[in-house]
Amino acid sequence: VQLVESGGGLVQAGGSLSLSCVASGRTFSTYVMGWFRQAPGKERILVARIRWRDSSTYYADSVKGRFTISKDNSKNTVYLQMNNLKPEDTAVYYCALGGVPFSYEYGYWGQGTQVTVSS
């Protein structure tokens, strides 16, 4: 499985960005896809995830009401719409895929895309 993210960039506080992640390869067993982020000097954390079959979602408290995760099964693509961005959202954002049923272990990762929010 290969994951390719796109859509990062520089935006002012209060602005919006949309990230995309296209999965290719052996994606038929996808159980969950998620977006993680890692800020300088900090651990990588889960921002949002979506289960492939029923579209059930989860959001970290820090992004609830501002970020929306969605997917297009036909395109094997997951999106992250980020609104009302804050400087603390600045990080490298990674797409991840988990293929084990009923598990939130992520076995595949994208290369990451930089999101920078200026104040």
CSV table of N, CA and C in Angstrom, one decimal:
chain,number,residue,atom,x,y,z
A,1,VAL,N,0.8,-1.2,0.0
A,1,VAL,CA,0.0,0.0,0.0
A,1,VAL,C,0.9,1.2,0.0
A,2,GLN,N,0.5,2.2,-0.8
A,2,GLN,CA,1.2,3.5,-0.9
A,2,GLN,C,0.2,4.6,-0.6
A,3,LEU,N,0.7,5.5,0.2
A,3,LEU,CA,-0.2,6.7,0.5
A,3,LEU,C,0.5,8.0,0.1
A,4,VAL,N,-0.2,8.8,-0.6
A,4,VAL,CA,0.4,10.1,-1.1
A,4,VAL,C,-0.5,11.2,-0.6
A,5,GLU,N,0.1,12.1,0.2
A,5,GLU,CA,-0.7,13.3,0.7
A,5,GLU,C,-0.4,14.5,-0.2
A,6,SER,N,-1.4,15.4,-0.2
A,6,SER,CA,-1.2,16.7,-0.9
A,6,SER,C,-2.1,17.7,-0.2
A,7,GLY,N,-1.8,19.0,-0.4
A,7,GLY,CA,-2.7,20.0,0.0
A,7,GLY,C,-2.1,20.9,1.2
A,8,GLY,N,-1.0,20.5,1.7
A,8,GLY,CA,-0.4,21.4,2.7
A,8,GLY,C,0.0,22.7,2.2
A,9,GLY,N,0.4,23.6,3.1
A,9,GLY,CA,0.9,24.9,2.7
A,9,GLY,C,0.9,25.9,3.9
A,10,LEU,N,1.0,27.2,3.5
A,10,LEU,CA,1.0,28.2,4.5
A,10,LEU,C,-0.3,29.0,4.4
A,11,VAL,N,-0.8,29.3,5.6
A,11,VAL,CA,-2.1,30.0,5.7
A,11,VAL,C,-2.1,30.8,6.9
A,12,GLN,N,-2.9,31.9,6.9
A,12,GLN,CA,-3.0,32.8,8.1
A,12,GLN,C,-4.0,32.2,9.1
A,13,ALA,N,-3.8,32.5,10.3
A,13,ALA,CA,-4.8,32.1,11.3
A,13,ALA,C,-6.2,32.5,10.9
A,14,GLY,N,-7.1,31.5,11.1
A,14,GLY,CA,-8.5,31.7,10.7
A,14,GLY,C,-8.8,31.2,9.3
A,15,GLY,N,-7.8,30.9,8.6
A,15,GLY,CA,-7.9,30.4,7.3
A,15,GLY,C,-8.2,28.9,7.2
A,16,SER,N,-8.3,28.4,6.0
A,16,SER,CA,-8.7,27.0,5.7
A,16,SER,C,-7.7,26.3,4.8
A,17,LEU,N,-7.5,25.0,5.0
A,17,LEU,CA,-6.8,24.2,4.1
A,17,LEU,C,-7.4,22.9,4.0
A,18,SER,N,-7.3,22.2,2.8
A,18,SER,CA,-7.8,20.9,2.6
A,18,SER,C,-6.7,19.9,2.2
A,19,LEU,N,-6.6,18.8,3.0
A,19,LEU,CA,-5.6,17.8,2.7
A,19,LEU,C,-6.2,16.6,2.0
A,20,SER,N,-5.5,16.0,1.1
A,20,SER,CA,-6.0,14.8,0.5
A,20,SER,C,-4.9,13.7,0.6
A,21,CYS,N,-5.4,12.5,0.6
A,21,CYS,CA,-4.5,11.3,0.7
A,21,CYS,C,-5.0,10.2,-0.2
A,22,VAL,N,-4.3,9.9,-1.2
A,22,VAL,CA,-4.7,8.8,-2.1
A,22,VAL,C,-3.9,7.5,-1.8
A,23,ALA,N,-4.7,6.5,-1.6
A,23,ALA,CA,-4.1,5.1,-1.3
A,23,ALA,C,-4.1,4.3,-2.6
A,24,SER,N,-3.0,3.6,-2.8
A,24,SER,CA,-2.9,2.7,-3.9
A,24,SER,C,-2.3,1.4,-3.5
A,25,GLY,N,-2.4,0.4,-4.3
A,25,GLY,CA,-1.9,-0.9,-4.0
A,25,GLY,C,-3.0,-1.8,-3.4
A,26,ARG,N,-2.7,-2.6,-2.4
A,26,ARG,CA,-3.6,-3.6,-1.8
A,26,ARG,C,-4.5,-2.9,-0.8
A,27,THR,N,-5.4,-2.1,-1.3
A,27,THR,CA,-6.3,-1.3,-0.4
A,27,THR,C,-7.6,-2.0,-0.1
A,28,PHE,N,-7.9,-3.2,-0.6
A,28,PHE,CA,-9.2,-3.8,-0.5
A,28,PHE,C,-9.5,-4.1,1.0
A,29,SER,N,-8.4,-4.3,1.8
A,29,SER,CA,-8.7,-4.6,3.2
A,29,SER,C,-8.6,-3.4,4.1
A,30,THR,N,-8.8,-2.3,3.6
A,30,THR,CA,-8.7,-1.1,4.5
A,30,THR,C,-9.8,-1.1,5.5
A,31,TYR,N,-9.4,-0.9,6.8
A,31,TYR,CA,-10.4,-0.9,7.9
A,31,TYR,C,-10.6,0.6,8.4
A,32,VAL,N,-9.5,1.3,8.4
A,32,VAL,CA,-9.5,2.6,8.9
A,32,VAL,C,-8.4,3.5,8.3
A,33,MET,N,-8.7,4.8,8.1
A,33,MET,CA,-7.7,5.7,7.7
A,33,MET,C,-7.7,6.9,8.6
A,34,GLY,N,-6.6,7.4,8.9
A,34,GLY,CA,-6.5,8.5,9.8
A,34,GLY,C,-5.5,9.6,9.4
A,35,TRP,N,-5.6,10.7,10.0
A,35,TRP,CA,-4.7,11.8,9.8
A,35,TRP,C,-4.0,12.1,11.2
A,36,PHE,N,-2.7,12.1,11.2
A,36,PHE,CA,-1.9,12.4,12.3
A,36,PHE,C,-1.1,13.7,12.1
A,37,ARG,N,-0.6,14.3,13.1
A,37,ARG,CA,0.3,15.4,13.0
A,37,ARG,C,1.4,15.4,14.0
A,38,GLN,N,2.5,16.0,13.6
A,38,GLN,CA,3.6,16.0,14.5
A,38,GLN,C,4.3,17.4,14.4
A,39,ALA,N,4.2,18.1,15.5
A,39,ALA,CA,4.8,19.4,15.6
A,39,ALA,C,6.3,19.3,16.0
A,40,PRO,N,7.1,20.3,15.7
A,40,PRO,CA,8.5,20.2,16.1
A,40,PRO,C,8.7,19.9,17.6
A,41,GLY,N,9.5,18.9,17.9
A,41,GLY,CA,9.7,18.6,19.3
A,41,GLY,C,8.6,17.9,20.1
A,42,LYS,N,7.6,17.6,19.3
A,42,LYS,CA,6.4,16.9,20.0
A,42,LYS,C,6.2,15.5,19.4
A,43,GLU,N,5.4,14.7,20.1
A,43,GLU,CA,5.0,13.4,19.6
A,43,GLU,C,4.0,13.5,18.5
A,44,ARG,N,3.9,12.5,17.6
A,44,ARG,CA,2.9,12.4,16.6
A,44,ARG,C,1.6,12.0,17.3
A,45,ILE,N,0.5,12.7,17.0
A,45,ILE,CA,-0.8,12.5,17.6
A,45,ILE,C,-1.8,12.3,16.5
A,46,LEU,N,-2.8,11.6,16.9
A,46,LEU,CA,-4.0,11.3,16.0
A,46,LEU,C,-4.9,12.6,16.0
A,47,VAL,N,-5.2,13.0,14.8
A,47,VAL,CA,-6.1,14.2,14.7
A,47,VAL,C,-7.5,13.8,14.4
A,48,ALA,N,-7.6,12.8,13.4
A,48,ALA,CA,-9.0,12.3,13.1
A,48,ALA,C,-8.8,11.0,12.4
A,49,ARG,N,-9.9,10.2,12.4
A,49,ARG,CA,-9.8,8.9,11.7
A,49,ARG,C,-11.2,8.6,11.2
A,50,ILE,N,-11.3,7.7,10.2
A,50,ILE,CA,-12.6,7.4,9.7
A,50,ILE,C,-12.5,5.9,9.3
A,51,ARG,N,-13.6,5.2,9.8
A,51,ARG,CA,-13.6,3.7,9.4
A,51,ARG,C,-14.2,3.6,8.0
A,52,TRP,N,-13.6,2.7,7.3
A,52,TRP,CA,-13.9,2.6,5.9
A,52,TRP,C,-15.3,2.1,5.6
A,53,ARG,N,-15.8,1.1,6.3
A,53,ARG,CA,-17.0,0.5,5.9
A,53,ARG,C,-18.2,1.4,6.4
A,54,ASP,N,-18.2,2.0,7.6
A,54,ASP,CA,-19.4,2.7,8.0
A,54,ASP,C,-19.2,4.2,8.2
A,55,SER,N,-18.0,4.7,7.8
A,55,SER,CA,-17.7,6.1,7.9
A,55,SER,C,-17.7,6.7,9.3
A,56,SER,N,-17.7,5.8,10.3
A,56,SER,CA,-17.6,6.3,11.7
A,56,SER,C,-16.4,7.1,11.9
A,57,THR,N,-16.5,8.3,12.5
A,57,THR,CA,-15.3,9.2,12.7
A,57,THR,C,-15.0,9.4,14.1
A,58,TYR,N,-13.8,9.9,14.3
A,58,TYR,CA,-13.2,10.3,15.6
A,58,TYR,C,-12.4,11.5,15.4
A,59,TYR,N,-12.5,12.4,16.3
A,59,TYR,CA,-11.7,13.7,16.3
A,59,TYR,C,-11.0,13.9,17.6
A,60,ALA,N,-9.8,14.4,17.5
A,60,ALA,CA,-9.1,14.9,18.8
A,60,ALA,C,-9.9,16.1,19.3
A,61,ASP,N,-9.9,16.3,20.6
A,61,ASP,CA,-10.6,17.4,21.2
A,61,ASP,C,-10.1,18.7,20.6
A,62,SER,N,-8.9,18.8,20.3
A,62,SER,CA,-8.3,20.1,19.9
A,62,SER,C,-8.8,20.5,18.5
A,63,VAL,N,-9.4,19.6,17.7
A,63,VAL,CA,-9.8,20.0,16.4
A,63,VAL,C,-11.3,19.8,16.2
A,64,LYS,N,-12.0,19.3,17.2
A,64,LYS,CA,-13.4,19.2,17.0
A,64,LYS,C,-14.1,20.5,16.7
A,65,GLY,N,-15.0,20.4,15.7
A,65,GLY,CA,-15.8,21.6,15.3
A,65,GLY,C,-15.0,22.4,14.2
A,66,ARG,N,-13.7,22.1,14.0
A,66,ARG,CA,-13.0,22.9,13.0
A,66,ARG,C,-12.5,22.0,11.9
A,67,PHE,N,-12.2,20.7,12.1
A,67,PHE,CA,-11.7,19.8,11.1
A,67,PHE,C,-12.8,18.8,10.7
A,68,THR,N,-12.8,18.4,9.5
A,68,THR,CA,-13.7,17.3,9.0
A,68,THR,C,-13.0,16.3,8.2
A,69,ILE,N,-13.1,15.1,8.6
A,69,ILE,CA,-12.5,14.0,7.8
A,69,ILE,C,-13.6,13.4,7.0
A,70,SER,N,-13.3,13.0,5.7
A,70,SER,CA,-14.2,12.4,4.8
A,70,SER,C,-13.5,11.5,3.9
A,71,LYS,N,-14.2,10.7,3.1
A,71,LYS,CA,-13.6,9.8,2.2
A,71,LYS,C,-14.4,9.6,0.9
A,72,ASP,N,-13.7,9.2,-0.1
A,72,ASP,CA,-14.3,8.8,-1.4
A,72,ASP,C,-13.8,7.4,-1.7
A,73,ASN,N,-14.7,6.4,-1.4
A,73,ASN,CA,-14.3,5.0,-1.6
A,73,ASN,C,-13.9,4.7,-3.0
A,74,SER,N,-14.6,5.3,-4.0
A,74,SER,CA,-14.3,5.0,-5.4
A,74,SER,C,-12.9,5.5,-5.8
A,75,LYS,N,-12.4,6.5,-5.1
A,75,LYS,CA,-11.1,7.0,-5.4
A,75,LYS,C,-10.0,6.6,-4.4
A,76,ASN,N,-10.4,5.8,-3.4
A,76,ASN,CA,-9.4,5.4,-2.4
A,76,ASN,C,-8.8,6.6,-1.8
A,77,THR,N,-9.6,7.6,-1.5
A,77,THR,CA,-9.0,8.9,-1.0
A,77,THR,C,-9.7,9.3,0.3
A,78,VAL,N,-8.9,9.8,1.2
A,78,VAL,CA,-9.4,10.4,2.4
A,78,VAL,C,-9.0,11.9,2.4
A,79,TYR,N,-9.9,12.7,3.0
A,79,TYR,CA,-9.7,14.1,3.0
A,79,TYR,C,-9.7,14.7,4.4
A,80,LEU,N,-9.0,15.8,4.6
A,80,LEU,CA,-9.1,16.5,5.9
A,80,LEU,C,-9.4,18.0,5.6
A,81,GLN,N,-10.6,18.4,5.8
A,81,GLN,CA,-10.9,19.8,5.7
A,81,GLN,C,-10.6,20.5,7.0
A,82,MET,N,-9.7,21.5,7.0
A,82,MET,CA,-9.3,22.2,8.2
A,82,MET,C,-9.8,23.7,8.1
A,83,ASN,N,-10.6,24.1,9.0
A,83,ASN,CA,-11.2,25.4,9.0
A,83,ASN,C,-10.7,26.1,10.3
A,84,ASN,N,-10.8,27.4,10.3
A,84,ASN,CA,-10.5,28.2,11.5
A,84,ASN,C,-9.1,27.8,12.0
A,85,LEU,N,-8.1,27.7,11.2
A,85,LEU,CA,-6.8,27.2,11.6
A,85,LEU,C,-6.2,28.1,12.6
A,86,LYS,N,-5.4,27.5,13.5
A,86,LYS,CA,-4.7,28.3,14.6
A,86,LYS,C,-3.2,28.0,14.4
A,87,PRO,N,-2.4,28.9,14.9
A,87,PRO,CA,-0.9,28.7,14.9
A,87,PRO,C,-0.5,27.3,15.5
A,88,GLU,N,-1.3,26.9,16.5
A,88,GLU,CA,-0.9,25.6,17.1
A,88,GLU,C,-1.3,24.4,16.3
A,89,ASP,N,-1.9,24.6,15.1
A,89,ASP,CA,-2.2,23.5,14.2
A,89,ASP,C,-0.9,23.3,13.3
A,90,THR,N,0.0,24.1,13.4
A,90,THR,CA,1.2,24.0,12.6
A,90,THR,C,1.9,22.7,12.9
A,91,ALA,N,2.2,21.9,11.9
A,91,ALA,CA,2.8,20.6,12.0
A,91,ALA,C,2.9,19.9,10.7
A,92,VAL,N,3.6,18.8,10.7
A,92,VAL,CA,3.6,17.9,9.5
A,92,VAL,C,2.4,17.0,9.7
A,93,TYR,N,1.6,16.9,8.7
A,93,TYR,CA,0.4,16.0,8.7
A,93,TYR,C,0.7,14.8,7.9
A,94,TYR,N,0.4,13.7,8.6
A,94,TYR,CA,0.6,12.3,7.9
A,94,TYR,C,-0.7,11.6,7.8
A,95,CYS,N,-0.9,11.0,6.6
A,95,CYS,CA,-2.0,10.1,6.4
A,95,CYS,C,-1.6,8.7,6.8
A,96,ALA,N,-2.5,7.9,7.3
A,96,ALA,CA,-2.1,6.5,7.7
A,96,ALA,C,-3.3,5.6,7.4
A,97,LEU,N,-3.0,4.3,7.2
A,97,LEU,CA,-4.0,3.3,6.9
A,97,LEU,C,-3.8,2.1,7.7
A,98,GLY,N,-4.9,1.6,8.2
A,98,GLY,CA,-4.9,0.3,9.0
A,98,GLY,C,-5.8,-0.7,8.3
A,99,GLY,N,-5.2,-1.9,8.2
A,99,GLY,CA,-5.9,-2.9,7.4
A,99,GLY,C,-6.4,-4.1,8.2
A,100,VAL,N,-6.2,-4.0,9.5
A,100,VAL,CA,-6.6,-5.2,10.4
A,100,VAL,C,-8.0,-4.9,10.9
A,101,PRO,N,-9.0,-5.8,10.7
A,101,PRO,CA,-10.3,-5.5,11.2
A,101,PRO,C,-10.4,-5.3,12.7
A,102,PHE,N,-11.2,-4.4,13.1
A,102,PHE,CA,-11.4,-4.0,14.5
A,102,PHE,C,-10.2,-3.6,15.2
A,103,SER,N,-9.1,-3.2,14.5
A,103,SER,CA,-7.9,-2.7,15.1
A,103,SER,C,-7.6,-1.3,14.6
A,104,TYR,N,-7.1,-0.5,15.4
A,104,TYR,CA,-6.7,0.9,15.0
A,104,TYR,C,-5.2,1.0,14.9
A,105,GLU,N,-4.6,-0.1,14.6
A,105,GLU,CA,-3.1,-0.1,14.4
A,105,GLU,C,-2.9,0.3,12.9
A,106,TYR,N,-2.0,1.2,12.7
A,106,TYR,CA,-1.8,1.8,11.3
A,106,TYR,C,-0.5,1.2,10.8
A,107,GLY,N,-0.6,0.4,9.7
A,107,GLY,CA,0.6,-0.2,9.2
A,107,GLY,C,1.2,0.5,8.0
A,108,TYR,N,0.5,1.5,7.5
A,108,TYR,CA,1.0,2.2,6.3
A,108,TYR,C,0.9,3.7,6.6
A,109,TRP,N,2.0,4.4,6.1
A,109,TRP,CA,2.0,5.8,6.3
A,109,TRP,C,2.5,6.6,5.1
A,110,GLY,N,1.9,7.8,4.9
A,110,GLY,CA,2.4,8.6,3.9
A,110,GLY,C,3.7,9.4,4.3
A,111,GLN,N,4.1,10.2,3.3
A,111,GLN,CA,5.4,10.9,3.6
A,111,GLN,C,5.2,12.2,4.4
A,112,GLY,N,4.0,12.6,4.5
A,112,GLY,CA,3.8,13.8,5.3
A,112,GLY,C,3.7,15.1,4.4
A,113,THR,N,2.9,16.0,4.9
A,113,THR,CA,2.8,17.3,4.2
A,113,THR,C,2.8,18.4,5.3
A,114,GLN,N,3.5,19.5,5.0
A,114,GLN,CA,3.7,20.5,6.0
A,114,GLN,C,2.5,21.5,6.0
A,115,VAL,N,1.9,21.8,7.1
A,115,VAL,CA,0.9,22.8,7.3
A,115,VAL,C,1.5,23.8,8.3
A,116,THR,N,1.5,25.1,7.8
A,116,THR,CA,2.0,26.2,8.6
A,116,THR,C,1.0,27.3,8.7
A,117,VAL,N,0.6,27.6,10.0
A,117,VAL,CA,-0.4,28.6,10.2
A,117,VAL,C,0.3,29.8,10.9
A,118,SER,N,0.3,30.9,10.2
A,118,SER,CA,0.9,32.1,10.8
A,118,SER,C,-0.1,33.0,11.6
A,119,SER,N,0.4,33.6,12.6
A,119,SER,CA,-0.5,34.4,13.5
A,119,SER,C,-0.6,35.8,13.0
